[in-house]
PDB file of C-alpha atoms in Angstrom:
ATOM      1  CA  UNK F   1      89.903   7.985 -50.143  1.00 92.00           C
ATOM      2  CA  UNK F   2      91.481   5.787 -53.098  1.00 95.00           C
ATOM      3  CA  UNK F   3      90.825   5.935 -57.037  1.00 95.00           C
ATOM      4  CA  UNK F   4      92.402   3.130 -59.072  1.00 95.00           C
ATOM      5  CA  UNK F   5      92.090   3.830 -62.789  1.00 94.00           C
ATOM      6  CA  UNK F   6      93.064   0.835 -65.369  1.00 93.00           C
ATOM      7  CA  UNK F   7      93.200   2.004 -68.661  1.00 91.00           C
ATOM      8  CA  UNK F   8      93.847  -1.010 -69.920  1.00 91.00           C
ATOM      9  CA  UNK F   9      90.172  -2.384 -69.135  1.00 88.00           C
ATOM     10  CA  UNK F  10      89.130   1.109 -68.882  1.00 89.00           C
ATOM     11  CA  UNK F  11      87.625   0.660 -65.669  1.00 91.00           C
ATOM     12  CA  UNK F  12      87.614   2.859 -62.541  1.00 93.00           C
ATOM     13  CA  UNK F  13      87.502   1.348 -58.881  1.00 94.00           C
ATOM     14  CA  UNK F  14      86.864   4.032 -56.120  1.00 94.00           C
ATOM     15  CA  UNK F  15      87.170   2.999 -52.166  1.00 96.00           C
ATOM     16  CA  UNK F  16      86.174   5.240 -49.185  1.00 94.00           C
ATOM     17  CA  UNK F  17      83.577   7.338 -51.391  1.00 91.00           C
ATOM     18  CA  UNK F  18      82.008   9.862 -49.283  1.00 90.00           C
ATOM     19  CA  UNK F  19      79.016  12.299 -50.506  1.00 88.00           C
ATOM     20  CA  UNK F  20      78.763  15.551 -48.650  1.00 91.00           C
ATOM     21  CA  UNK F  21      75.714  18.348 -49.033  1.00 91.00           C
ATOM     22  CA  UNK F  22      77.060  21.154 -47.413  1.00 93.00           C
ATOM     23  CA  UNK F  23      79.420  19.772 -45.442  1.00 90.00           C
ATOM     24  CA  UNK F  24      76.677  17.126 -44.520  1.00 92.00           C
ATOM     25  CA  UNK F  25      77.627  13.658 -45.348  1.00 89.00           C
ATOM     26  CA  UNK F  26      74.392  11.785 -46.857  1.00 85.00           C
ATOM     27  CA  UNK F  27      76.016   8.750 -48.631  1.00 83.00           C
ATOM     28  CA  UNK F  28      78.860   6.322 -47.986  1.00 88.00           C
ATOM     29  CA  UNK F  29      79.952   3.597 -50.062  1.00 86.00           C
ATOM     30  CA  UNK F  30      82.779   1.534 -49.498  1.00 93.00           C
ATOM     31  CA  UNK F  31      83.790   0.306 -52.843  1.00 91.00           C
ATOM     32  CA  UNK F  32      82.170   1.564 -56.452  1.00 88.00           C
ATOM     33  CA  UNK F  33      83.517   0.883 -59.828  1.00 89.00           C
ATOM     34  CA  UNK F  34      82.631   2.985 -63.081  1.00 88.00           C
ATOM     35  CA  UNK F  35      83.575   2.549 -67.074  1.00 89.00           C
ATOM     36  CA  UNK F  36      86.463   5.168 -68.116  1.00 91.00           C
ATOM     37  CA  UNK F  37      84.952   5.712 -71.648  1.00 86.00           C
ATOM     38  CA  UNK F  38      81.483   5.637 -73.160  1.00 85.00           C
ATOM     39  CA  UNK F  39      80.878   1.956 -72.858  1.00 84.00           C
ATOM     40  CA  UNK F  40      78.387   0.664 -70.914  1.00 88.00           C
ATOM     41  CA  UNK F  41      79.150  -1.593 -67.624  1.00 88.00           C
ATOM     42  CA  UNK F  42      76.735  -3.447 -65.783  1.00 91.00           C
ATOM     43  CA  UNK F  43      76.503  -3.178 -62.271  1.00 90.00           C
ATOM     44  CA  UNK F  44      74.340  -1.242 -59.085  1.00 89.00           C
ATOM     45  CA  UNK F  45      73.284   2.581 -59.900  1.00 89.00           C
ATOM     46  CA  UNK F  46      73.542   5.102 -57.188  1.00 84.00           C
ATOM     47  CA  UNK F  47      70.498   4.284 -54.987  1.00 87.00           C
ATOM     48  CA  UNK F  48      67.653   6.880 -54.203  1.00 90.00           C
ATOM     49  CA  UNK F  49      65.972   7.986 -51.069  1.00 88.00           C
ATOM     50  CA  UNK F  50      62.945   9.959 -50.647  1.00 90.00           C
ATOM     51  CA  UNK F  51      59.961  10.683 -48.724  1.00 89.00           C
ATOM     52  CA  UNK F  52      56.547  11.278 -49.702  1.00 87.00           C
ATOM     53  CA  UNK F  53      52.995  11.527 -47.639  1.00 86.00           C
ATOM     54  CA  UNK F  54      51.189   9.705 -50.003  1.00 85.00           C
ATOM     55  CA  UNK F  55      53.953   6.628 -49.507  1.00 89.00           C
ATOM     56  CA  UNK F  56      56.261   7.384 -46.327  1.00 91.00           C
ATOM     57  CA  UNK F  57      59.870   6.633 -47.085  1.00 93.00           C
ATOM     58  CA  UNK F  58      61.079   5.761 -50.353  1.00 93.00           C
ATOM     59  CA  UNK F  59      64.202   4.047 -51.427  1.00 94.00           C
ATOM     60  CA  UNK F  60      65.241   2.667 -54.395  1.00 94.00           C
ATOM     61  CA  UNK F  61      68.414   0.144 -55.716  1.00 91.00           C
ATOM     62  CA  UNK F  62      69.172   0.258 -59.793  1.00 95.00           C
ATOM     63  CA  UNK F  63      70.613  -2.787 -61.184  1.00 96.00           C
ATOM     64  CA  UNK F  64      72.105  -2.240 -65.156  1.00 95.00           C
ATOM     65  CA  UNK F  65      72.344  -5.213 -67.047  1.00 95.00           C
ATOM     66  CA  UNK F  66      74.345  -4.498 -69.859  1.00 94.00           C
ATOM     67  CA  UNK F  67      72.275  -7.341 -71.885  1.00 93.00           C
ATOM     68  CA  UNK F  68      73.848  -7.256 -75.298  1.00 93.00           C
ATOM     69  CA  UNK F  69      75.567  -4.525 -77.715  1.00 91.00           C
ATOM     70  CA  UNK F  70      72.259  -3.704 -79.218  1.00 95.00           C
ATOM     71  CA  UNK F  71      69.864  -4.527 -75.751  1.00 96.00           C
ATOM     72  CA  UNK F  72      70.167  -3.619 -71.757  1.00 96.00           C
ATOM     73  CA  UNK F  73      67.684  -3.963 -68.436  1.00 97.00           C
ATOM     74  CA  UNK F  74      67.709  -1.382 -65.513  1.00 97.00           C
ATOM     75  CA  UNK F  75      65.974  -3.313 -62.926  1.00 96.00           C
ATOM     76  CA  UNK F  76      64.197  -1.043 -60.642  1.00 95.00           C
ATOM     77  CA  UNK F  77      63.208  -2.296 -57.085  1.00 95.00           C
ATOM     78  CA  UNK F  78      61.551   0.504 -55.172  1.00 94.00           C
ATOM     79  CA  UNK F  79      60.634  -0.100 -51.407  1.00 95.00           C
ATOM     80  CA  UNK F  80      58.033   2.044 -49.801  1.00 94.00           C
ATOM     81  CA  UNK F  81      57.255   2.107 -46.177  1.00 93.00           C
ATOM     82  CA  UNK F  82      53.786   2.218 -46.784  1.00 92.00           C
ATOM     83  CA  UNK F  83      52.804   0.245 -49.523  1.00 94.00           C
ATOM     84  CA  UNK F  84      55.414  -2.484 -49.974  1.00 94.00           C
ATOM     85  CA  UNK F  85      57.531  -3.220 -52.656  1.00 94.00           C
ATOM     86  CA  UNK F  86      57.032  -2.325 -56.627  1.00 95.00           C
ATOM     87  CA  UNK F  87      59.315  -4.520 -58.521  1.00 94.00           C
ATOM     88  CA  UNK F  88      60.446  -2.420 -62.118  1.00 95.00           C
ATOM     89  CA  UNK F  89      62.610  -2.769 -64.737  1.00 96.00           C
ATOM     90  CA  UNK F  90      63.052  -1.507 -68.243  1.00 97.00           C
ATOM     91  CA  UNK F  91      63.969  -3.485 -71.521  1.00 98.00           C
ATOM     92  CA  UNK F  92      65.430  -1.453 -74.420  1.00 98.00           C
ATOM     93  CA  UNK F  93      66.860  -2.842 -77.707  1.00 97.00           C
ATOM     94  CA  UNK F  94      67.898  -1.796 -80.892  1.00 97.00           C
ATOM     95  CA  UNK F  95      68.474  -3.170 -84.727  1.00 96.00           C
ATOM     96  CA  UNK F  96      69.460  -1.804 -87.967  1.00 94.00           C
ATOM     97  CA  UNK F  97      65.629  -1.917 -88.833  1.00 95.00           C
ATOM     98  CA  UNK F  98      63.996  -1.578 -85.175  1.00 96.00           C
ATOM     99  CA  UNK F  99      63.614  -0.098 -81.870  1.00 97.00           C
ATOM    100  CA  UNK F 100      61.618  -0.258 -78.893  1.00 97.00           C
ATOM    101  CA  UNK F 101      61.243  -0.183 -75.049  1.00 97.00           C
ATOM    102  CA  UNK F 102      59.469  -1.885 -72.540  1.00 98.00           C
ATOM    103  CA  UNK F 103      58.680  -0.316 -69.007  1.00 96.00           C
ATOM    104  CA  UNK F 104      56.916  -2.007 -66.229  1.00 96.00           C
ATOM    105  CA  UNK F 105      56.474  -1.729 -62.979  1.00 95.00           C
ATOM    106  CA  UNK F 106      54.270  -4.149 -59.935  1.00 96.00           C
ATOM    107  CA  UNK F 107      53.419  -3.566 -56.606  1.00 95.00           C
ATOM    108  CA  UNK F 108      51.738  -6.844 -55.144  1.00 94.00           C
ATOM    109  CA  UNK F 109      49.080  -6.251 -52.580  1.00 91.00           C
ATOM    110  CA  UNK F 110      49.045  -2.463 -51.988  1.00 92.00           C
ATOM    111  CA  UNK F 111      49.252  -2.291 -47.771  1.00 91.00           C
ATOM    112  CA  UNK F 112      47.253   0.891 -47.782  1.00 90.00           C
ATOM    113  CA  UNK F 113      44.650   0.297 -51.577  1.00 88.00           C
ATOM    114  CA  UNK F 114      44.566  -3.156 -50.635  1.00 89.00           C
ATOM    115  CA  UNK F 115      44.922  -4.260 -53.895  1.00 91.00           C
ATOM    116  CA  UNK F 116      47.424  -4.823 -56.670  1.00 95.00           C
ATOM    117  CA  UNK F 117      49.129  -1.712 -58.590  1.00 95.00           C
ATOM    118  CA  UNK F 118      50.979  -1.846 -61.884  1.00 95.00           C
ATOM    119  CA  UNK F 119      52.106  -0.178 -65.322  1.00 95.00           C
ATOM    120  CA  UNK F 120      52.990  -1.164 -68.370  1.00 96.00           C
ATOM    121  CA  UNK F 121      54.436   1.090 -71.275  1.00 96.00           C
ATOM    122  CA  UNK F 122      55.654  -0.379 -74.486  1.00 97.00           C
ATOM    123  CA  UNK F 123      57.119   1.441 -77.517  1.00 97.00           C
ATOM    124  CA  UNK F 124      58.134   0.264 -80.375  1.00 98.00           C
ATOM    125  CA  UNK F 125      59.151   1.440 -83.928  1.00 98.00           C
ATOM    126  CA  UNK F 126      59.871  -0.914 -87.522  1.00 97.00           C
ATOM    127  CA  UNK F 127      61.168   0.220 -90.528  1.00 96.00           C
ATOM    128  CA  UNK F 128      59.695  -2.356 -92.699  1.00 95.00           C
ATOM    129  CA  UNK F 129      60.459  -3.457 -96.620  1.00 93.00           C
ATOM    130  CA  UNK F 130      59.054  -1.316 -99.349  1.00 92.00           C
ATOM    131  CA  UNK F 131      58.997   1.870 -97.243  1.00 93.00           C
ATOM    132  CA  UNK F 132      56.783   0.695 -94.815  1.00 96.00           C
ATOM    133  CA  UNK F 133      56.924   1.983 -91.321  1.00 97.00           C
ATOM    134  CA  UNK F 134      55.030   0.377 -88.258  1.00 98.00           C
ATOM    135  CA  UNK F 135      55.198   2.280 -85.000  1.00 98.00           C
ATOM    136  CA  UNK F 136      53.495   0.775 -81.484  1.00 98.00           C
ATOM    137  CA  UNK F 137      53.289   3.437 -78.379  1.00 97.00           C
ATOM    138  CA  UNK F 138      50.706   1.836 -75.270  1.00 97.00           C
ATOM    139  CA  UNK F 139      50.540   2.217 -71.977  1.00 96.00           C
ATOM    140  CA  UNK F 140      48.192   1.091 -69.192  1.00 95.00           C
ATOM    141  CA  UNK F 141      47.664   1.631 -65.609  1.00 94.00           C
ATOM    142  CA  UNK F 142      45.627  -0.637 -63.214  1.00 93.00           C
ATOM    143  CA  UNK F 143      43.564   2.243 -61.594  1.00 91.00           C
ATOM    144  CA  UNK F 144      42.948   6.070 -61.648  1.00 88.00           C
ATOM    145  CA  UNK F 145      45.400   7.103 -58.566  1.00 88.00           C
ATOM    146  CA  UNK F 146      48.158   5.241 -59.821  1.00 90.00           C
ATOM    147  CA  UNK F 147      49.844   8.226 -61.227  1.00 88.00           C
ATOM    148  CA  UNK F 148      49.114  10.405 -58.197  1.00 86.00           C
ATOM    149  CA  UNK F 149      50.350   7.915 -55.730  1.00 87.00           C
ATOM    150  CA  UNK F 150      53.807   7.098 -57.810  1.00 86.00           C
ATOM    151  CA  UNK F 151      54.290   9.464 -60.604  1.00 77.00           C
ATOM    152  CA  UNK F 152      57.367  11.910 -59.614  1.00 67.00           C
ATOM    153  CA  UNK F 153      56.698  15.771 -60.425  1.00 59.00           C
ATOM    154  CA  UNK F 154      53.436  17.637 -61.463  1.00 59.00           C
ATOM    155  CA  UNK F 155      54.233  16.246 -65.454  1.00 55.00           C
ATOM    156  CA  UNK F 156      53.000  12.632 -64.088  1.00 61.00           C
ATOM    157  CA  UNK F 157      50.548  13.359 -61.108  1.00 62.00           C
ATOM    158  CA  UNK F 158      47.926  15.768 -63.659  1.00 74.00           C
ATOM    159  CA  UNK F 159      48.317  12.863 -66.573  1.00 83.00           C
ATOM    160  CA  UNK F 160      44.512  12.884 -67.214  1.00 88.00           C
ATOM    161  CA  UNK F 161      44.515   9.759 -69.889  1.00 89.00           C
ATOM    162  CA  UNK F 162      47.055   7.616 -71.614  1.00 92.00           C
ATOM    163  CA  UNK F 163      47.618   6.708 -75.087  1.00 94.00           C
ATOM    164  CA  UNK F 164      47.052   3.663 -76.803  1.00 96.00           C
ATOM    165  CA  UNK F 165      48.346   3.725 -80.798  1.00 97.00           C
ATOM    166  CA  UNK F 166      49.545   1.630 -83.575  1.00 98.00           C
ATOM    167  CA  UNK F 167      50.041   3.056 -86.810  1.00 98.00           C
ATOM    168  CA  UNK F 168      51.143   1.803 -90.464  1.00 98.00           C
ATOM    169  CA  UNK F 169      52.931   4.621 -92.611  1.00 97.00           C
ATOM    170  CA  UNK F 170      53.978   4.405 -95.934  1.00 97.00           C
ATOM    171  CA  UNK F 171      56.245   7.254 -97.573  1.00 95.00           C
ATOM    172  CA  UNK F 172      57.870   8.128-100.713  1.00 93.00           C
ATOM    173  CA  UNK F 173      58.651  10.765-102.927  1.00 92.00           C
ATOM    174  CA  UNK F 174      55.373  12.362-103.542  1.00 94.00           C
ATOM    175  CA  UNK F 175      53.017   9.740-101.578  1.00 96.00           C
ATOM    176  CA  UNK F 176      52.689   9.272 -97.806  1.00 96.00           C
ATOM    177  CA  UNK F 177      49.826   6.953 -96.911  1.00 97.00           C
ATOM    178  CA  UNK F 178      49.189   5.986 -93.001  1.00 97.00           C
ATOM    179  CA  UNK F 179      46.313   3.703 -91.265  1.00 97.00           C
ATOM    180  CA  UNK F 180      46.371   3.741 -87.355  1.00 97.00           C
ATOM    181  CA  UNK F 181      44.026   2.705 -84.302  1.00 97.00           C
ATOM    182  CA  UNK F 182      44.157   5.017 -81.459  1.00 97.00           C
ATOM    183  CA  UNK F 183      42.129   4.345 -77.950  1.00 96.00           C
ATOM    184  CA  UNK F 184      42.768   6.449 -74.534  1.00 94.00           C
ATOM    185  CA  UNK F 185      42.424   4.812 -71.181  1.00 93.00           C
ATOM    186  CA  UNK F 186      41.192   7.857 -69.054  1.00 90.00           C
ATOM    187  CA  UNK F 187      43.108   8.333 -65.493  1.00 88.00           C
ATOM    188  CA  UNK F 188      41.088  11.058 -64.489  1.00 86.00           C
ATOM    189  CA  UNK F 189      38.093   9.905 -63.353  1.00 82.00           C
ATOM    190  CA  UNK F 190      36.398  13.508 -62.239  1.00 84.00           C
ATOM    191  CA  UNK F 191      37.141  14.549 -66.273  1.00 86.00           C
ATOM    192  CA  UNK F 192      33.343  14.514 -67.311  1.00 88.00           C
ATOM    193  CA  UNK F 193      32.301  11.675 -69.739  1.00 88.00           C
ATOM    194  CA  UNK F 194      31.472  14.570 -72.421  1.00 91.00           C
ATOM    195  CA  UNK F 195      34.872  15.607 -71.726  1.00 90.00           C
ATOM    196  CA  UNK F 196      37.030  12.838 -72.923  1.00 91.00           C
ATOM    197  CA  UNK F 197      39.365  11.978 -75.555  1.00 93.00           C
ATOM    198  CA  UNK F 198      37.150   9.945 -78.581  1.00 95.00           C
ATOM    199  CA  UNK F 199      38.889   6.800 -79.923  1.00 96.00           C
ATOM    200  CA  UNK F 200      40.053   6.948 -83.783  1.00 96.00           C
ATOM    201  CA  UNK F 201      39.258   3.942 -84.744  1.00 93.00           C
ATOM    202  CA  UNK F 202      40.501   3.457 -87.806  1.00 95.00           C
ATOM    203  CA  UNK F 203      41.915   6.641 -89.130  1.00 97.00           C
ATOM    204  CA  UNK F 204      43.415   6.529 -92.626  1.00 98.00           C
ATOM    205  CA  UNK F 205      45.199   9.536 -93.992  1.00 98.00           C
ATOM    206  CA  UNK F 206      46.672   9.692 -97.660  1.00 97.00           C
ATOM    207  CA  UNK F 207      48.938  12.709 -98.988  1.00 97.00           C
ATOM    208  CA  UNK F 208      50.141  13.486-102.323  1.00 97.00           C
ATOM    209  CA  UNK F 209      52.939  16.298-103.509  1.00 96.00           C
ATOM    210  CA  UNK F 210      54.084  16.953-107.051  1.00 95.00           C
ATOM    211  CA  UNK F 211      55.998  19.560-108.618  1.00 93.00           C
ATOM    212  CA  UNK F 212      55.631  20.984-112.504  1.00 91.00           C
ATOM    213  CA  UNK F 213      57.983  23.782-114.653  1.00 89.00           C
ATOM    214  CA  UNK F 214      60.961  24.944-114.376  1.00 90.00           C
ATOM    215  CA  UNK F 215      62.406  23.620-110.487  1.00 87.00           C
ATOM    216  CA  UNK F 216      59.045  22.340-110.154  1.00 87.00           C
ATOM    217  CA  UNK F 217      58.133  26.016-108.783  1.00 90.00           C
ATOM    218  CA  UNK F 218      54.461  24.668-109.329  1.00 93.00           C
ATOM    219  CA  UNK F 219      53.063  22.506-106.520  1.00 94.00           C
ATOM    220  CA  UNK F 220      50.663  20.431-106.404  1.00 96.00           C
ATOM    221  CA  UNK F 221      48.665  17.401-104.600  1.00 97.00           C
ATOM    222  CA  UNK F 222      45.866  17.148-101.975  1.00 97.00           C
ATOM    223  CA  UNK F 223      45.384  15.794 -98.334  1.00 97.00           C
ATOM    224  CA  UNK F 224      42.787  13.749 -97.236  1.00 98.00           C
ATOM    225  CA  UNK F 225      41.447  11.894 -94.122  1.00 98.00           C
ATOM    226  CA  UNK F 226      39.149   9.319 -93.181  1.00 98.00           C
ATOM    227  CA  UNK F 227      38.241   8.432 -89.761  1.00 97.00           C
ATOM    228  CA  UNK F 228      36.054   6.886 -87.022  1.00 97.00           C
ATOM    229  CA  UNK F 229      35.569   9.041 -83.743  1.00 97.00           C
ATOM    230  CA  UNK F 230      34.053   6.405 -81.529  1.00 95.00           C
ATOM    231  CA  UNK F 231      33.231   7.261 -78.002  1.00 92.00           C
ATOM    232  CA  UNK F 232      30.303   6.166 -75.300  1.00 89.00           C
ATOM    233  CA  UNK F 233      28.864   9.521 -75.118  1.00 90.00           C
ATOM    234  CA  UNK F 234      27.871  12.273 -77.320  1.00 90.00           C
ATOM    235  CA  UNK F 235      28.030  12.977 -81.183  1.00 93.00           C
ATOM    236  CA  UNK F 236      30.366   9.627 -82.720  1.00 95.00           C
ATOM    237  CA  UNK F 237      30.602   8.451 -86.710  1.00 96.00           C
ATOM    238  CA  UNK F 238      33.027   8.734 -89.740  1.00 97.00           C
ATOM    239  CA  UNK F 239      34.330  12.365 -91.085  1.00 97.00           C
ATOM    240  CA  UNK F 240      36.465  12.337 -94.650  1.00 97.00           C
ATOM    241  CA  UNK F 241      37.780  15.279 -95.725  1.00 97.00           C
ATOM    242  CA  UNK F 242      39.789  16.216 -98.787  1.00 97.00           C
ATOM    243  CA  UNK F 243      41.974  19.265 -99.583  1.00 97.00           C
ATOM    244  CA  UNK F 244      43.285  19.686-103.091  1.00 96.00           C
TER     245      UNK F 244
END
């Protein structure tokens, strides 16, 4: 009904908002107020409503916290009918030599697995002194149907494992040299045991590319590998390899 826009504080008010789907109103607010430019305001997100048989009705209330400059949190609260309520958020944050992001999520006392659910996913990537990179990326769930009961879309509902890695990289000119630890936590539990990912545990890796003549037309170097597949089944042990 009414849009006030202050370009001095470049900030937008809006009262009387109405959202119509074919010619069907589904939301009313009252009052809302948005940012003009690029810059970040903190403040409620549009909510979301769904419906799902897994979790009956679904409805969700954003908070942005615009932290800092360089860091923010998106609180999450989701309600659902069946189960309860999941209490989420996200923490993101940013340097000149690092960047990461932590996501979790926890629903106390399940009503319908009788137990408690949760998720945690955090990424993180250094750029250390001396070329040195470090790089984090983990997640864990607490069970197996956690991603079928919450996951939106067929991308998270057939996620068979998650990832668990940590890797050291060094780069340069002509060298790159990387260690890492990798694990899996497997979601699927009907994947057979022969079937699953092995752990690298560690895996080293160390490159090496030169040129000679005129341009340095003439290339050369090798790549090589060393690493442990581990795993509580079938064939494990170390495998190096080396290609000149």
């Amino acid at each position: 009904d009414e849009i006030t826009m202050d370009t001095r504080t470049q900030l937008g008010t809006g009262r009387g908002a109405r959202v119509d789907f074919k010619g069907v109103p589904i939301m009313y607010l009252p009052w809302l107020s948005f940012p003009l430019g690029t810059q970040r305001k903190s403040g409620f997100l549009f909510p979301s409503l769904g419906h799902s048989q897994r979790s009956g009705l679904q409805f969700v209330v954003p908070y942005y916290w615009n932290l800092a400059p360089n860091a923010d949190v998106t609180f999450e609260p989701a309600f659902y009918g069946r189960r309860g309520v999941d209490v989420a958020g996200q923490f993101r944050y940013l340097t000149r030599a690092q960047r990461g992001k932590l996501s979790v999520n926890y629903l106390p006392s399940d009503q319908l697995a009788d137990d408690d659910r949760s998720r945690v996913r955090f990424e993180h990537v250094a750029n250390l002194p001396h070329e040195l990179r470090f790089l984090i990326d983990a997640e864990n769930v607490s069970d197996p149907d956690y991603f079928e009961d919450f996951a939106q879309g067929q991308e998270g509902t057939s996620t068979p494992f998650v990832e668990r890695l940590a890797r050291l990289t060094y780069r340069d000119e002509h060298w790159r040299f990387a260690g890492e630890v990798q694990h899996f936590q497997t979601i699927d539990e009907e994947l057979a045991r022969i079937d699953r990912p092995y752990a690298r545990a560690p895996r080293i890796v160390a490159n090496a590319d030169f040129g000679w003549g005129p341009a340095e037309r003439f290339r050369y170097g090798f790549d090589s590998e060393i690493v442990n597949f581990d795993r509580s089944i079938g064939v494990t042990g170390w495998r190096m390899d080396v290609m000149p």
